[in-house]
mmCIF file of N, CA and C in Angstrom:
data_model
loop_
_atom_site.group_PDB
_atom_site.id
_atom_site.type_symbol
_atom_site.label_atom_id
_atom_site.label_comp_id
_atom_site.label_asym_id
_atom_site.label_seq_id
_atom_site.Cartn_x
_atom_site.Cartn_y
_atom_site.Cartn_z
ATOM 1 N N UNK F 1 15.814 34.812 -28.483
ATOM 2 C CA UNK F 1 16.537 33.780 -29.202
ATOM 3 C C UNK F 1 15.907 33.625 -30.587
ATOM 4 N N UNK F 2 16.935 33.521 -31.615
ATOM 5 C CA UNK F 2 16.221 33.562 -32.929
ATOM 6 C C UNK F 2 15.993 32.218 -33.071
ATOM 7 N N UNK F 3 15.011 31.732 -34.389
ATOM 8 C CA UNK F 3 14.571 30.391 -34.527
ATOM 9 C C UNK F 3 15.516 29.439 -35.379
ATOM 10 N N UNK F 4 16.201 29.556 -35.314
ATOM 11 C CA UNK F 4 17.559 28.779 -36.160
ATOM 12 C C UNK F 4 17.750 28.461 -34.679
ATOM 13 N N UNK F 5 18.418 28.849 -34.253
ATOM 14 C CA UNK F 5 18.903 28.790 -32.478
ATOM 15 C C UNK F 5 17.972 27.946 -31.913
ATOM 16 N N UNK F 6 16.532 28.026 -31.810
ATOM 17 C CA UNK F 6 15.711 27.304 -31.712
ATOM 18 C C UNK F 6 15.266 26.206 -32.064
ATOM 19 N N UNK F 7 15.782 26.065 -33.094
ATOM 20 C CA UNK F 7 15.555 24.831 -34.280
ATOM 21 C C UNK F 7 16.614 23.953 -33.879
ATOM 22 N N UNK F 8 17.940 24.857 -33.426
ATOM 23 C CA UNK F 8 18.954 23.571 -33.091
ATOM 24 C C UNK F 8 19.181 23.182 -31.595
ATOM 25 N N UNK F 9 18.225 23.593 -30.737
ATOM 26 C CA UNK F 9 18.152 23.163 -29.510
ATOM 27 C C UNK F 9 17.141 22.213 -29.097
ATOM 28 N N UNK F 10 16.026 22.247 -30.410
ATOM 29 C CA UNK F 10 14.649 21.101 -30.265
ATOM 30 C C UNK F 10 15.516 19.908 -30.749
ATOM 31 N N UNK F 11 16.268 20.206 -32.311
ATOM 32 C CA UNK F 11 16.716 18.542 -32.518
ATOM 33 C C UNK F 11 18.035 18.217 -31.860
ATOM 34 N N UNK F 12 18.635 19.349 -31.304
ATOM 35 C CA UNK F 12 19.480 18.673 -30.377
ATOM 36 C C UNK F 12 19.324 17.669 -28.887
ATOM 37 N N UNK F 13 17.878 17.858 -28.448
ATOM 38 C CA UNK F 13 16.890 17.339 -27.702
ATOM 39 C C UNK F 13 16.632 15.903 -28.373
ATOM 40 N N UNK F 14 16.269 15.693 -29.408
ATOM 41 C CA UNK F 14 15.636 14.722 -30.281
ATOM 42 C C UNK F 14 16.613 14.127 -30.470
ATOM 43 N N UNK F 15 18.010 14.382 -30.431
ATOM 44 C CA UNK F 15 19.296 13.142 -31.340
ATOM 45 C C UNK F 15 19.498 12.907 -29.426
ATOM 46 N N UNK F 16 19.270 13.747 -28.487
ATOM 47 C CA UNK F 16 19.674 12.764 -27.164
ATOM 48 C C UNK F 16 18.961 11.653 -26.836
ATOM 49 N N UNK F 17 17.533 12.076 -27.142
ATOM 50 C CA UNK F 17 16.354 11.235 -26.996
ATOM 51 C C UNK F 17 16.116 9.917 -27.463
ATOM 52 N N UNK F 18 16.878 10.438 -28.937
ATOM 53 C CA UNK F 18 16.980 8.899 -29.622
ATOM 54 C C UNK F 18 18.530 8.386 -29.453
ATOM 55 N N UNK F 19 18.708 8.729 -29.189
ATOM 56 C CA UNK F 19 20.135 8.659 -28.557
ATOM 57 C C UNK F 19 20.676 7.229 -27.474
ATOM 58 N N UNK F 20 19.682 7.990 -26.620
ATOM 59 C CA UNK F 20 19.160 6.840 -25.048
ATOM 60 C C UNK F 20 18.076 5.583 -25.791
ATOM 61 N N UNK F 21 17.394 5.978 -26.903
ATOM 62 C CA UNK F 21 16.499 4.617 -27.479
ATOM 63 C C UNK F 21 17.225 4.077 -27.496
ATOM 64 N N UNK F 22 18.236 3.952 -28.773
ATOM 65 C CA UNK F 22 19.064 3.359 -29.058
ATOM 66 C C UNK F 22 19.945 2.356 -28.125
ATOM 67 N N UNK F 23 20.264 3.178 -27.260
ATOM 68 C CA UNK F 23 21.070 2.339 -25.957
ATOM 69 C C UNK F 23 19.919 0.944 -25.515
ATOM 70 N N UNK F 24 18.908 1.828 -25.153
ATOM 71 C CA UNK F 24 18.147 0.744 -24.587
ATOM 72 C C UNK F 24 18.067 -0.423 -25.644
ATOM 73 N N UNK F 25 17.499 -0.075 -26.465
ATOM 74 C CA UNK F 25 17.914 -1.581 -27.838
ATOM 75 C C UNK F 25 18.622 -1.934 -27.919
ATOM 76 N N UNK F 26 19.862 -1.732 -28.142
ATOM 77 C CA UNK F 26 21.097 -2.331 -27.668
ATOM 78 C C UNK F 26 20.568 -3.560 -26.709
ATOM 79 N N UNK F 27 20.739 -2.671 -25.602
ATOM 80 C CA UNK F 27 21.324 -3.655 -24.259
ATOM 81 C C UNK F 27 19.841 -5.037 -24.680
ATOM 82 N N UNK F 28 18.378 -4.372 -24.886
ATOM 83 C CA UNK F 28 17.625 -5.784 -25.042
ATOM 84 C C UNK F 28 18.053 -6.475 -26.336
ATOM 85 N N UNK F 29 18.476 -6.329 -27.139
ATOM 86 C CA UNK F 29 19.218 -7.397 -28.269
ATOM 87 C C UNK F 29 20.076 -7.797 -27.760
ATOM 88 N N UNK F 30 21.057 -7.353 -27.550
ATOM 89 C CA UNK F 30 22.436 -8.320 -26.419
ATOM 90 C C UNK F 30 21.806 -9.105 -25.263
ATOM 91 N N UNK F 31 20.940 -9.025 -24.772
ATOM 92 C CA UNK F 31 20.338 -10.039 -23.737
ATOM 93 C C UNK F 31 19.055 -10.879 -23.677
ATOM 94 N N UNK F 32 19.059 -10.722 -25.334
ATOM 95 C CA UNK F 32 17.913 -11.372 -25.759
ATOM 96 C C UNK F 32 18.173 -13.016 -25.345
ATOM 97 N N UNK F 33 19.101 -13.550 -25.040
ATOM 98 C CA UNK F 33 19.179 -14.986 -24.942
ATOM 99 C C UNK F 33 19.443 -14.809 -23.150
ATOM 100 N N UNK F 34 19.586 -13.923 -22.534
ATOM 101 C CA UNK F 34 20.136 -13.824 -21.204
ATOM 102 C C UNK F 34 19.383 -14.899 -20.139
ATOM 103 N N UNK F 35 19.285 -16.191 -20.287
ATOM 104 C CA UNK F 35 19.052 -16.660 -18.630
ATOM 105 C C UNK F 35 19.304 -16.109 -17.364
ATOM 106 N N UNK F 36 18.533 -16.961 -16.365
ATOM 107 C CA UNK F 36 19.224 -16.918 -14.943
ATOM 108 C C UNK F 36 20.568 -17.685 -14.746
ATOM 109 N N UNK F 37 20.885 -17.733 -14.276
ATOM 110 C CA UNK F 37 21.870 -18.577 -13.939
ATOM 111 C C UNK F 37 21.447 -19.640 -12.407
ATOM 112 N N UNK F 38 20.444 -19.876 -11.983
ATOM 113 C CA UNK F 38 19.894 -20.635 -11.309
ATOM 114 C C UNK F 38 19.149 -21.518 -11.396
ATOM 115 N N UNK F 39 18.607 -22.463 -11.187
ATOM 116 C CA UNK F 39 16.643 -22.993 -11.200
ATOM 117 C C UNK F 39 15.742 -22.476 -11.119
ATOM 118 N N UNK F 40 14.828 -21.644 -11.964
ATOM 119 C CA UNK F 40 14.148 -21.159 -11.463
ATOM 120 C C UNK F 40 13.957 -19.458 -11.293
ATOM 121 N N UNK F 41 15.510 -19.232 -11.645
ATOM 122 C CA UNK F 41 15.913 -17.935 -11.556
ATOM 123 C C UNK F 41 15.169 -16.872 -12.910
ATOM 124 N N UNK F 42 14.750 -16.100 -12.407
ATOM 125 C CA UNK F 42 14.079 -14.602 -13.404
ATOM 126 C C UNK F 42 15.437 -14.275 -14.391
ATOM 127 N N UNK F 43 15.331 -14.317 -15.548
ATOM 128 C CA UNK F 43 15.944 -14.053 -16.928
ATOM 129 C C UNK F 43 16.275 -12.395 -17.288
ATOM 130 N N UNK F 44 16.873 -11.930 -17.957
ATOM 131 C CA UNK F 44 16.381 -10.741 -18.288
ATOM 132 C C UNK F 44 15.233 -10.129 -18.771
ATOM 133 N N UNK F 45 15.135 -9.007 -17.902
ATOM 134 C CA UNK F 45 13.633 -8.448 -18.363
ATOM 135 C C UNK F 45 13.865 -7.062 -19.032
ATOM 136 N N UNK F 46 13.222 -7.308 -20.232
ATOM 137 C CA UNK F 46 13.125 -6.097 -21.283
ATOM 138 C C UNK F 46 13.190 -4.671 -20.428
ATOM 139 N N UNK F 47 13.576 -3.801 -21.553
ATOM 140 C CA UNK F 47 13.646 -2.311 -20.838
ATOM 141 C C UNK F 47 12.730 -1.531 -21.585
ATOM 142 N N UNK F 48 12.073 -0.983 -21.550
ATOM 143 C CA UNK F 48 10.843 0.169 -22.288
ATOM 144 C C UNK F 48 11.611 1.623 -21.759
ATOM 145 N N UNK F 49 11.435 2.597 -22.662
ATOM 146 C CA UNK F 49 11.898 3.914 -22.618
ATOM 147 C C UNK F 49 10.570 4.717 -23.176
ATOM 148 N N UNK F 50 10.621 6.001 -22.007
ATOM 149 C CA UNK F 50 9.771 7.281 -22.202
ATOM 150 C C UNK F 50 9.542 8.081 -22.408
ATOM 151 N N UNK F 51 8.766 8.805 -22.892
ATOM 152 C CA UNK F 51 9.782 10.070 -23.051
ATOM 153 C C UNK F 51 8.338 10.844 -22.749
ATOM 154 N N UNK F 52 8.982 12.485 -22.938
ATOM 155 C CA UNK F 52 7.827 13.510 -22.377
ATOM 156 C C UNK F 52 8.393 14.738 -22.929
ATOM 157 N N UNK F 53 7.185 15.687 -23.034
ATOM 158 C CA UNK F 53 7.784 17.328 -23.909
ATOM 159 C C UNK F 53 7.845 17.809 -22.585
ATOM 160 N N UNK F 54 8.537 18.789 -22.981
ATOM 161 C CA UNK F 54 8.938 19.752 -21.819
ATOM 162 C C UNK F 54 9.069 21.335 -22.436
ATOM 163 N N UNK F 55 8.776 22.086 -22.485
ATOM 164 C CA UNK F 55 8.337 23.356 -23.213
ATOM 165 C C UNK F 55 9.363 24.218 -22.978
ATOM 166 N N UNK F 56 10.600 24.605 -23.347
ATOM 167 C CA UNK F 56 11.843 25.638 -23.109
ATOM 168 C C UNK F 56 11.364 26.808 -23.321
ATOM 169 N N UNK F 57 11.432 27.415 -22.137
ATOM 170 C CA UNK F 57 10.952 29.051 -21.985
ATOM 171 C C UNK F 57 11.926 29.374 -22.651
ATOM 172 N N UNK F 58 12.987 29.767 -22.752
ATOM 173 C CA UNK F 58 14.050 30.824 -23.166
ATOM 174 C C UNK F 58 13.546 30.384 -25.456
ATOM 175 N N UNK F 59 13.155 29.308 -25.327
ATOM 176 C CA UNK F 59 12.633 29.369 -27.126
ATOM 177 C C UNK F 59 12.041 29.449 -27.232
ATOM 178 N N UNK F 60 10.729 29.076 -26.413
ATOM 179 C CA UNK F 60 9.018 28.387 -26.471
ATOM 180 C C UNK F 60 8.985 27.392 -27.146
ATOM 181 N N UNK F 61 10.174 26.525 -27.670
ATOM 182 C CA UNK F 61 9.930 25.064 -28.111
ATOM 183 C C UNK F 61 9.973 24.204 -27.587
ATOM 184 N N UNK F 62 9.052 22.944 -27.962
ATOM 185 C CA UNK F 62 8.545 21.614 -27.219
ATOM 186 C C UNK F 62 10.768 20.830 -27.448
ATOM 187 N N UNK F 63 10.710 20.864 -26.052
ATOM 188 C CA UNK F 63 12.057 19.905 -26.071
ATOM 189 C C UNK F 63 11.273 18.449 -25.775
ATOM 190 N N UNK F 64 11.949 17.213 -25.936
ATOM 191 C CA UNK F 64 11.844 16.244 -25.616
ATOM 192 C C UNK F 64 13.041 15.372 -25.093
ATOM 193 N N UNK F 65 12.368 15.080 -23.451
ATOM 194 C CA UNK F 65 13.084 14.109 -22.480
ATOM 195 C C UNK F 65 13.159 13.086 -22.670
ATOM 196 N N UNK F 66 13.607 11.990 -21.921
ATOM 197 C CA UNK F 66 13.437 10.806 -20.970
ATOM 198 C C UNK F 66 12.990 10.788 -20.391
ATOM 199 N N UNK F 67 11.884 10.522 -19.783
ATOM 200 C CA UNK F 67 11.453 10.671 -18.889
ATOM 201 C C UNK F 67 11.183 9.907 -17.683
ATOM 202 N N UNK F 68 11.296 7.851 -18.076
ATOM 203 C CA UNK F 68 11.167 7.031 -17.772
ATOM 204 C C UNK F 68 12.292 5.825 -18.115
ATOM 205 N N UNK F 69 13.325 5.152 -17.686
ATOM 206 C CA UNK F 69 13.336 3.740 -18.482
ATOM 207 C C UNK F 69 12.972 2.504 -17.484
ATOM 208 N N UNK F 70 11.976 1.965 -17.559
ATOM 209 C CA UNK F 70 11.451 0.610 -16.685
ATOM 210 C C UNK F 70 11.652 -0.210 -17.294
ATOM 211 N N UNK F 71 11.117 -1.482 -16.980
ATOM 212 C CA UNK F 71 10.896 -2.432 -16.817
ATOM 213 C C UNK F 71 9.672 -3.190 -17.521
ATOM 214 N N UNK F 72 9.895 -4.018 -18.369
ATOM 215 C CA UNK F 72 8.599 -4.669 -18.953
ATOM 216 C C UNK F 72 7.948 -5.622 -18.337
ATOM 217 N N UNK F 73 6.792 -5.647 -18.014
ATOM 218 C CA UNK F 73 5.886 -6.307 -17.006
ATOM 219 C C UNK F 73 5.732 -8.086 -17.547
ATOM 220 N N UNK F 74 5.976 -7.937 -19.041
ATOM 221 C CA UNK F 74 5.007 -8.922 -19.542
ATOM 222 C C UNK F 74 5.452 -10.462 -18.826
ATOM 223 N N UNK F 75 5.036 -11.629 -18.991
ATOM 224 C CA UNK F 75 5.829 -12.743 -18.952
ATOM 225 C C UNK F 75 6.675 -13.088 -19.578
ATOM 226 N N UNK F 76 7.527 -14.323 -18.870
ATOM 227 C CA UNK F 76 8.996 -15.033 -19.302
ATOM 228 C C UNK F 76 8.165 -16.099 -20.263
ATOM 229 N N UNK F 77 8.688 -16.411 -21.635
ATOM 230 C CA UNK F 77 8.771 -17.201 -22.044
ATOM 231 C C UNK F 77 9.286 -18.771 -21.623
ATOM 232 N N UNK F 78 8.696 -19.860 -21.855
ATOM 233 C CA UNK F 78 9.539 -21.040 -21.308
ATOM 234 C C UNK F 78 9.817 -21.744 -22.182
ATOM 235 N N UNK F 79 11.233 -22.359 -22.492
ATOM 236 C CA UNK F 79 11.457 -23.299 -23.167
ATOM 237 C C UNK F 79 11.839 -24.759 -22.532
ATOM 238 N N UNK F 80 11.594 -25.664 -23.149
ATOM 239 C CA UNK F 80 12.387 -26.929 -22.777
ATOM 240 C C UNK F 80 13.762 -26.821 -23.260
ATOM 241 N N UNK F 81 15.045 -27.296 -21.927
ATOM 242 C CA UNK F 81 16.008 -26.858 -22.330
ATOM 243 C C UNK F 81 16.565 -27.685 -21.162
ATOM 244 N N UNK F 82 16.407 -29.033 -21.013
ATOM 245 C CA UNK F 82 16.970 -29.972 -19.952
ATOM 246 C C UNK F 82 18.388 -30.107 -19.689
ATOM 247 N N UNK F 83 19.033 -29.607 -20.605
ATOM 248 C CA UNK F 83 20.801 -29.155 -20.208
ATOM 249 C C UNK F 83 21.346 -27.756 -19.651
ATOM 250 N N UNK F 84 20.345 -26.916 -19.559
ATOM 251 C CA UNK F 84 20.711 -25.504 -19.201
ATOM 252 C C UNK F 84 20.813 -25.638 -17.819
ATOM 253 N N UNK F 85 21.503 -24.754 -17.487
ATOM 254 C CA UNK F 85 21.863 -24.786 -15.656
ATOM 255 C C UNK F 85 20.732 -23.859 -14.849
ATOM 256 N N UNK F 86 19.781 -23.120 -15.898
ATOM 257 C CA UNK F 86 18.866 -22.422 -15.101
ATOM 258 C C UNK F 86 17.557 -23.469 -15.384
ATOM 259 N N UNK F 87 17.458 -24.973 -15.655
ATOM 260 C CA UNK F 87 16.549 -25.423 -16.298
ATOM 261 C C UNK F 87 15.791 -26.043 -14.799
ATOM 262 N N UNK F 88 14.591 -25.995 -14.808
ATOM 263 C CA UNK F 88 13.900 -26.173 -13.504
ATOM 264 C C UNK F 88 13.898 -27.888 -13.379
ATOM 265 N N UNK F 89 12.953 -28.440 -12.271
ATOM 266 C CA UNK F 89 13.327 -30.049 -12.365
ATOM 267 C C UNK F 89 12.470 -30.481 -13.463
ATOM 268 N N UNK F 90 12.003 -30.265 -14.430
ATOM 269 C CA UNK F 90 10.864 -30.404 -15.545
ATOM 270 C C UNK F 90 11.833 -29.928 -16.856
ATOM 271 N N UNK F 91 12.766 -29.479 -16.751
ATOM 272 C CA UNK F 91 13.766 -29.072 -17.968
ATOM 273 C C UNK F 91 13.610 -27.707 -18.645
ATOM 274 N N UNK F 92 12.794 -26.926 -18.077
ATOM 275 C CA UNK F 92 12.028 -25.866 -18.568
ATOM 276 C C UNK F 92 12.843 -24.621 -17.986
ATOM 277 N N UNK F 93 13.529 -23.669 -18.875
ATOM 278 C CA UNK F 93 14.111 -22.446 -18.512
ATOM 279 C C UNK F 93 13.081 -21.091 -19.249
ATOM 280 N N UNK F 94 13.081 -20.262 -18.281
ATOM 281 C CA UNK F 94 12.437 -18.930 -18.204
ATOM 282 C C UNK F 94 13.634 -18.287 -19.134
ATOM 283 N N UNK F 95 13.095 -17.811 -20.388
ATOM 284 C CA UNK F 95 13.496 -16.700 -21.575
ATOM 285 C C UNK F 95 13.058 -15.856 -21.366
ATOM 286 N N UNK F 96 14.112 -14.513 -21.618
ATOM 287 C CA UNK F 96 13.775 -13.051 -21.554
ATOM 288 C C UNK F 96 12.790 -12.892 -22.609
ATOM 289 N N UNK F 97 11.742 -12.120 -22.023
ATOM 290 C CA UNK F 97 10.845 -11.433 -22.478
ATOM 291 C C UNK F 97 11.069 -10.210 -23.443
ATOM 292 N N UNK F 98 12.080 -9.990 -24.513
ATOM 293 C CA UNK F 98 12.834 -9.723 -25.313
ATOM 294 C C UNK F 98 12.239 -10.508 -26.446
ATOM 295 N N UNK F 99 11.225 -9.534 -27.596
ATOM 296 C CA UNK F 99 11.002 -10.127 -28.830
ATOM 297 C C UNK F 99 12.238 -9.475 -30.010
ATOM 298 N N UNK F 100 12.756 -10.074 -30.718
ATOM 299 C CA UNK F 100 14.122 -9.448 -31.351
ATOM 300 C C UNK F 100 13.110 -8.398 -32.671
ATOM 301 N N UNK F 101 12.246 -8.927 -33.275
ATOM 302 C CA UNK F 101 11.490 -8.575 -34.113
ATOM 303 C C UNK F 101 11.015 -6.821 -34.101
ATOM 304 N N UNK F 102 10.771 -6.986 -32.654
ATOM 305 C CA UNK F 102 10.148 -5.655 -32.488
ATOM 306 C C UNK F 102 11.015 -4.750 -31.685
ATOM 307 N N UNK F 103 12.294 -5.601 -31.059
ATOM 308 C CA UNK F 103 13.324 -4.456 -31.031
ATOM 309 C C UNK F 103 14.098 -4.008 -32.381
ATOM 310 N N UNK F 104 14.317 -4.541 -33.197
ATOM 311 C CA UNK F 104 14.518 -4.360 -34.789
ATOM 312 C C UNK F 104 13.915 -3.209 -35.326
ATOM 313 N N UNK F 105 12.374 -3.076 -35.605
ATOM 314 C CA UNK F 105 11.425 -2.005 -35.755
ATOM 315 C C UNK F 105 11.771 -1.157 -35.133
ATOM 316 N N UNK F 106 12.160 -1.122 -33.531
ATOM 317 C CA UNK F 106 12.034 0.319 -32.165
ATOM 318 C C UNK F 106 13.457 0.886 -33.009
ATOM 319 N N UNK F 107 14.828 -0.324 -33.188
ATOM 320 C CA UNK F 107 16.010 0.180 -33.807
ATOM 321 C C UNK F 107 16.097 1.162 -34.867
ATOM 322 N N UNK F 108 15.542 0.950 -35.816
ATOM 323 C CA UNK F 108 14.883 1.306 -37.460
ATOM 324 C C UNK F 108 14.553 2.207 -37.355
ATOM 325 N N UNK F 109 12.826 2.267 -36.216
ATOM 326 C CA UNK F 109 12.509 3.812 -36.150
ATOM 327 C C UNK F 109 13.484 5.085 -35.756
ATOM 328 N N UNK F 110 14.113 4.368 -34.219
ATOM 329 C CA UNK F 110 14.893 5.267 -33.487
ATOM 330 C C UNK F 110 16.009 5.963 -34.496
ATOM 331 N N UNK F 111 16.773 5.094 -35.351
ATOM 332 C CA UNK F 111 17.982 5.543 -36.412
ATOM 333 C C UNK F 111 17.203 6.254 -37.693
ATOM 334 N N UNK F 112 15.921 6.090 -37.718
ATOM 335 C CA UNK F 112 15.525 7.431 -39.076
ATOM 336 C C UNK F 112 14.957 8.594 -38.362
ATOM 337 N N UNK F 113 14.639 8.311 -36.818
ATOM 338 C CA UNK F 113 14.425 10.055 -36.318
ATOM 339 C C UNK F 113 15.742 10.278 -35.730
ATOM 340 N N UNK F 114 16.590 9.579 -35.237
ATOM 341 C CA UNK F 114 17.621 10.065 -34.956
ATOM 342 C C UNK F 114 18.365 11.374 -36.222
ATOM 343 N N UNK F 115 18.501 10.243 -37.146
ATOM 344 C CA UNK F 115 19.056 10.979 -39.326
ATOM 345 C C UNK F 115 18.274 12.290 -39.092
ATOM 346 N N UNK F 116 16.752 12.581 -38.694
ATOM 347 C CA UNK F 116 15.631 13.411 -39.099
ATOM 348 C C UNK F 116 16.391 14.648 -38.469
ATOM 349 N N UNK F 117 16.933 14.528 -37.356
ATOM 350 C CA UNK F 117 17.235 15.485 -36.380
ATOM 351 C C UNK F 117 18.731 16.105 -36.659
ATOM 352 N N UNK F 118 19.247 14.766 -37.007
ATOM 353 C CA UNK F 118 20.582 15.203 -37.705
ATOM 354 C C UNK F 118 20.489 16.435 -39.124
ATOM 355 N N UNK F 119 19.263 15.868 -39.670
ATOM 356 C CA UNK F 119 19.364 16.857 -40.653
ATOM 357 C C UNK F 119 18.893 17.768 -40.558
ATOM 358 N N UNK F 120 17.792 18.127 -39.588
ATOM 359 C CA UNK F 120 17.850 19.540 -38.812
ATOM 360 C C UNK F 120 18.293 20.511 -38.713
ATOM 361 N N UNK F 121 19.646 19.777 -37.655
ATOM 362 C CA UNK F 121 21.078 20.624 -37.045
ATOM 363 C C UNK F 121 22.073 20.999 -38.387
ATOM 364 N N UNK F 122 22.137 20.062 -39.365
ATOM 365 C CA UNK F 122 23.042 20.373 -40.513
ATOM 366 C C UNK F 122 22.664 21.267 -41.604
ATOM 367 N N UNK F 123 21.158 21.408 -41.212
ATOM 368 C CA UNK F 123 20.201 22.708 -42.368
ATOM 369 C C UNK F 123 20.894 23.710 -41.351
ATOM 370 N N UNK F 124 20.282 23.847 -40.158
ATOM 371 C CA UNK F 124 20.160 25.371 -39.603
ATOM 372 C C UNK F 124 21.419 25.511 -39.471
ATOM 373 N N UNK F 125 22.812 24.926 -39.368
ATOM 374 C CA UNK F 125 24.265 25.284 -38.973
ATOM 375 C C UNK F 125 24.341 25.860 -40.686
ATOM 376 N N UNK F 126 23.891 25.684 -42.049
ATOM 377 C CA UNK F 126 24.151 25.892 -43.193
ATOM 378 C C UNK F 126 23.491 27.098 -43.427
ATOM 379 N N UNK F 127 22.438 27.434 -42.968
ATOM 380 C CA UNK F 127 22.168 28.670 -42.877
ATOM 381 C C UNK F 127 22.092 29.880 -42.355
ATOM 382 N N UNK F 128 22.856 28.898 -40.989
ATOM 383 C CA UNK F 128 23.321 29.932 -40.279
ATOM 384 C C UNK F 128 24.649 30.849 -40.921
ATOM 385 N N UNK F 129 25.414 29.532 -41.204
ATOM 386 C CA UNK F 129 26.828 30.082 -42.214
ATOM 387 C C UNK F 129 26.180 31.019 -43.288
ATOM 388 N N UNK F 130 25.315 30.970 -43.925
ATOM 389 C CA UNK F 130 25.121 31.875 -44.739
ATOM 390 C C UNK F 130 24.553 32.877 -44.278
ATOM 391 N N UNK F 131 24.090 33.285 -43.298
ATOM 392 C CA UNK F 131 23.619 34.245 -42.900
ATOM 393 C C UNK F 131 24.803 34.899 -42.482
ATOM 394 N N UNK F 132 25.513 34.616 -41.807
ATOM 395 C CA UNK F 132 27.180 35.313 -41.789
ATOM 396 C C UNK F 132 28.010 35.684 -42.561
ATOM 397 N N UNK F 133 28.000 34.595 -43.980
ATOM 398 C CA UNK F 133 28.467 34.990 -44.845
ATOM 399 C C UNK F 133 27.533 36.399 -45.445
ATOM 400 N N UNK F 134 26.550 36.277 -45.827
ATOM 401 C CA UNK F 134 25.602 37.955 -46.258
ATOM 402 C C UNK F 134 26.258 38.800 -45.303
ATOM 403 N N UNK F 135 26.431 38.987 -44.114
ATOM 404 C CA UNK F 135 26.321 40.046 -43.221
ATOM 405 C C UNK F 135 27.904 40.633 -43.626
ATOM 406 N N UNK F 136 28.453 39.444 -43.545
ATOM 407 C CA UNK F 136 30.207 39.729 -43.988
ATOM 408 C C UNK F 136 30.453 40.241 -45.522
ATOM 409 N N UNK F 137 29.657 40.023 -46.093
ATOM 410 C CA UNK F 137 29.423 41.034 -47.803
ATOM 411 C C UNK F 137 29.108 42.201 -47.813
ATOM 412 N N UNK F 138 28.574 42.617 -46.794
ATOM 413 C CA UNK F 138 27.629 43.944 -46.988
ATOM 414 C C UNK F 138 28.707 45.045 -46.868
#
């Protein structure tokens, strides 16, 4: 396999990768306010994503997986919030553990390596065309 070919199977790896970030940010910004809907009830809990190289024999290039998406361990935030329907007998509701700040940053990063990879695939498809075009001159 030549390395153009190669080149567009690593960042085609990399735009899936960031691909699935992306999702996951998503869904923790949309449920950044998510209560229980009980007393007492567990809120939404953040999602963390993993990833891992994986070495493609047929290129010898480092691809990159998913490898993981869990669950964030940390604690629920509590607010006083004596009208909420998940508010305990003290008025106090459990907030997702969802900082918006630093899903913002994970967003940011994920959409300039996502671009990085994009521009990758749009070099090596441009030189690939030209390499076809030479061969078709000769």
């Amino acid at each position: 396999m030549d390395a153009l070919t190669a080149a567009l199977k690593v960042a085609s790896s990399g735009l899936g990768a960031q691909s699935e970030r992306l999702r996951v940010v998503s869904e923790n910004l949309a449920n950044a306010q998510s209560t229980g809907t009980t007393p007492g009830a567990d809120p939404y809990r953040r999602k963390t994503i993993t990833f891992q190289s994986e070495v493609d024999r047929a290129t010898g290039g480092s691809l990159v997986e998913v490898s993981a998406i869990s669950r964030d361990p940390s604690d629920f935030p509590v607010e006083f919030q004596p009208g909420n329907e998940a508010a305990d007998a003290k008025g106090y509701v459990k907030m997702p553990n969802v900082n918006t700040l630093v899903e913002m940053a994970d967003m940011s990063e994920a959409n300039r390596s996502y671009e990085a990879n994009l521009q990758v695939i749009k070099q090596a498809r441009d030189l690939i065309s030209m390499t076809i075009d030479l061969m078709r001159n000769q």
